[in-house]
Short mmCIF file of C-alpha atoms in Angstrom, two decimals:
data_model
loop_
_atom_site.label_atom_id
_atom_site.label_comp_id
_atom_site.label_asym_id
_atom_site.label_seq_id
_atom_site.Cartn_x
_atom_site.Cartn_y
_atom_site.Cartn_z
CA MET I 34 97.14 117.43 82.08
CA GLY I 35 96.63 121.02 80.95
CA LEU I 36 94.06 122.37 78.60
CA ASN I 37 94.87 122.76 74.93
CA ARG I 38 94.35 126.06 73.12
CA SER I 39 90.78 125.35 71.94
CA GLU I 40 89.72 124.18 75.43
CA LYS I 41 91.19 127.35 76.91
CA ALA I 42 89.24 129.43 74.38
CA VAL I 43 86.02 127.67 75.44
CA VAL I 44 86.75 128.34 79.13
CA ILE I 45 87.59 131.99 78.43
CA GLY I 46 84.37 132.36 76.42
CA GLU I 47 82.27 130.82 79.20
CA VAL I 48 83.85 132.97 81.90
CA SER I 49 83.65 136.09 79.72
CA ALA I 50 79.92 135.52 79.27
CA GLN I 51 79.55 135.15 83.03
CA VAL I 52 81.60 138.32 83.64
CA ALA I 53 79.40 140.25 81.21
CA GLN I 54 76.30 139.33 83.26
CA SER I 55 77.92 139.96 86.64
CA GLN I 56 77.56 142.96 88.91
CA ALA I 57 80.27 141.71 91.28
CA ILE I 58 83.29 139.42 91.20
CA ILE I 59 84.86 138.21 94.43
CA LEU I 60 88.29 136.54 94.65
CA ALA I 61 89.05 134.11 97.47
CA GLU I 62 92.12 132.00 98.15
CA TYR I 63 91.15 128.39 98.75
CA ARG I 64 94.57 126.92 99.66
CA GLY I 65 94.13 123.87 101.92
CA LEU I 66 90.36 123.66 101.54
CA GLY I 67 89.14 120.06 101.33
CA VAL I 68 86.87 118.58 98.68
CA GLY I 69 83.95 118.25 101.10
CA ALA I 70 84.19 121.90 102.09
CA LEU I 71 84.46 123.00 98.45
CA THR I 72 81.41 120.93 97.56
CA GLU I 73 79.43 122.52 100.41
CA LEU I 74 80.54 126.00 99.32
CA ARG I 75 79.50 125.31 95.72
CA LYS I 76 76.11 124.07 96.95
CA GLN I 77 75.55 127.25 98.97
CA ALA I 78 76.69 129.41 96.05
CA ARG I 79 74.37 127.64 93.61
CA ALA I 80 71.43 128.19 95.99
CA GLN I 81 72.15 131.95 95.99
CA GLY I 82 72.66 132.20 92.22
CA VAL I 83 76.42 132.70 92.48
CA TYR I 84 78.70 131.33 89.75
CA LEU I 85 81.70 129.83 91.54
CA ARG I 86 84.74 128.59 89.66
CA VAL I 87 88.39 127.78 90.23
CA LEU I 88 90.35 129.12 87.25
CA LYS I 89 93.89 129.62 86.14
CA ASN I 90 94.63 133.29 86.72
CA THR I 91 95.86 133.81 83.15
CA LEU I 92 92.51 132.59 81.80
CA ALA I 93 90.62 134.80 84.25
CA ARG I 94 92.72 137.82 83.25
CA ARG I 95 91.91 137.20 79.59
CA ALA I 96 88.21 136.89 80.43
CA VAL I 97 88.08 140.33 82.12
CA VAL I 98 90.09 142.19 79.47
CA GLY I 99 87.94 144.89 77.89
CA THR I 100 85.28 144.75 80.62
CA SER I 101 84.52 147.04 83.54
CA PHE I 102 86.29 144.48 85.78
CA GLU I 103 89.66 144.88 84.04
CA GLY I 104 91.17 146.60 87.11
CA LEU I 105 90.79 143.35 89.05
CA ALA I 106 93.44 141.62 86.88
CA GLU I 107 96.34 142.85 89.04
CA LYS I 108 94.79 141.16 92.12
CA MET I 109 94.68 137.75 90.40
CA VAL I 110 97.67 136.12 92.11
CA GLY I 111 97.84 132.71 93.78
CA PRO I 112 95.32 129.87 93.94
CA LEU I 113 92.03 131.71 93.58
CA MET I 114 88.37 130.88 93.42
CA TYR I 115 86.17 133.32 91.51
CA GLY I 116 82.63 134.08 92.67
CA MET I 117 80.44 136.03 90.25
CA SER I 118 76.85 137.15 90.60
CA SER I 119 74.31 139.44 89.01
CA ASP I 120 73.35 140.65 92.50
CA PRO I 121 76.20 142.85 93.78
CA VAL I 122 75.91 141.52 97.33
CA SER I 123 75.19 137.78 97.07
CA ALA I 124 78.67 136.58 95.98
CA ALA I 125 80.29 138.55 98.80
CA LYS I 126 77.74 137.24 101.31
CA VAL I 127 78.19 133.59 100.33
CA LEU I 128 82.00 133.66 100.34
CA SER I 129 82.23 135.82 103.47
CA ALA I 130 79.82 133.62 105.43
CA PHE I 131 81.73 130.51 104.41
CA ALA I 132 85.07 132.15 105.28
CA LYS I 133 83.79 132.88 108.81
CA GLY I 134 83.22 129.17 109.39
CA ASN I 135 86.32 127.96 107.57
CA ASP I 136 89.64 129.75 108.07
CA LYS I 137 91.18 128.07 105.00
CA LEU I 138 89.07 130.25 102.67
CA VAL I 139 90.52 133.77 102.63
CA LEU I 140 88.82 136.67 100.86
CA LYS I 141 91.40 138.47 98.74
CA ALA I 142 89.68 141.10 96.63
CA GLY I 143 86.56 141.94 94.73
CA ALA I 144 85.19 144.25 92.12
CA MET I 145 82.03 145.91 90.99
CA PRO I 146 81.90 147.58 87.58
CA ASN I 147 84.80 150.06 87.43
CA TYR I 148 85.55 149.69 91.16
CA VAL I 149 88.11 147.34 92.71
CA MET I 150 87.87 146.45 96.41
CA ASP I 151 90.32 144.99 98.88
CA GLU I 152 89.45 142.37 101.52
CA GLN I 153 87.87 144.98 103.83
CA GLY I 154 85.73 146.31 100.98
CA VAL I 155 84.45 142.81 100.24
CA LYS I 156 83.57 142.29 103.92
CA ALA I 157 81.76 145.64 103.99
CA LEU I 158 79.85 144.63 100.86
CA ALA I 159 78.91 141.31 102.48
CA ASN I 160 77.44 143.15 105.47
CA MET I 161 75.17 145.28 103.29
CA PRO I 162 71.55 144.21 102.94
CA SER I 163 70.60 142.53 99.68
CA ARG I 164 68.46 144.21 97.04
CA GLU I 165 65.36 142.33 98.22
CA GLU I 166 65.96 143.40 101.83
CA LEU I 167 66.39 147.03 100.77
CA LEU I 168 63.21 146.92 98.69
CA ALA I 169 61.29 145.40 101.61
CA THR I 170 62.54 148.16 103.92
CA LEU I 171 61.61 150.82 101.37
CA LEU I 172 58.17 149.32 100.90
CA GLY I 173 57.61 149.24 104.66
CA THR I 174 58.69 152.88 104.91
CA LEU I 175 56.36 153.89 102.09
CA GLN I 176 53.41 151.94 103.50
CA ALA I 177 53.73 153.22 107.07
CA PRO I 178 52.08 156.66 106.54
CA VAL I 179 49.27 155.16 104.45
CA THR I 180 48.60 152.48 107.06
CA LYS I 181 48.62 155.05 109.87
CA PHE I 182 46.23 157.28 107.91
CA ALA I 183 43.86 154.35 107.30
CA ARG I 184 43.89 153.47 111.02
CA THR I 185 43.18 157.11 111.90
CA LEU I 186 40.22 157.19 109.52
CA ASN I 187 38.88 153.93 110.99
CA GLU I 188 39.29 155.28 114.52
CA VAL I 189 36.78 158.15 114.04
CA PRO I 190 33.71 155.91 113.51
CA GLY I 191 35.01 153.51 116.16
CA LYS I 192 35.28 156.31 118.72
CA PHE I 193 31.78 157.49 117.80
CA VAL I 194 30.36 153.97 118.34
CA ARG I 195 32.16 153.67 121.70
CA THR I 196 30.78 157.07 122.77
CA LEU I 197 27.23 156.00 121.87
CA ALA I 198 27.71 152.73 123.76
CA ALA I 199 28.96 154.61 126.84
CA LEU I 200 26.02 157.02 126.62
CA GLU I 201 23.61 154.10 126.38
CA GLU I 202 25.22 152.43 129.41
CA LYS I 203 24.95 155.69 131.35
CA ARG I 204 21.23 156.05 130.54
CA LYS I 205 20.57 152.43 131.51
CA ALA I 206 22.35 153.02 134.80
CA GLU I 207 20.27 156.16 135.48
CA ALA I 208 16.98 154.39 134.73
#
């Protein structure tokens, strides 16, 4: 049985709120995917903070109207699952990783604010490092010169102590 008008309004409101918080929306076709596989996908998505929902395309189109994801409306065709996340990469990573292990899930399209991607764009986004990984790399890059400088400063007294020890050994050997 379908949803009545007030239930549809509630769904549109919920999805609109999720769209407003999202930095990325990924569309995937789930035709032929079993309940067990869908449950596993939802579990993985929840663990990564990805909002995953199967929606009627008309409701999804209404939810993105007036947002920076409005360009995605023309890609909303067929039985689709919508993955939304506040991290631009995590939704693409979760759906792409699951699609690699299950050929029934097919990535169709995606969008970031004011930018619509095709399947290849979504895969490229999934291969990018996450925000945390990028920050860790940046931090390592910034710390490297400081760490090297500290080691260099510590090496001067260490070299001096080793020189004194060698001199002492030499004098003991001469005596």
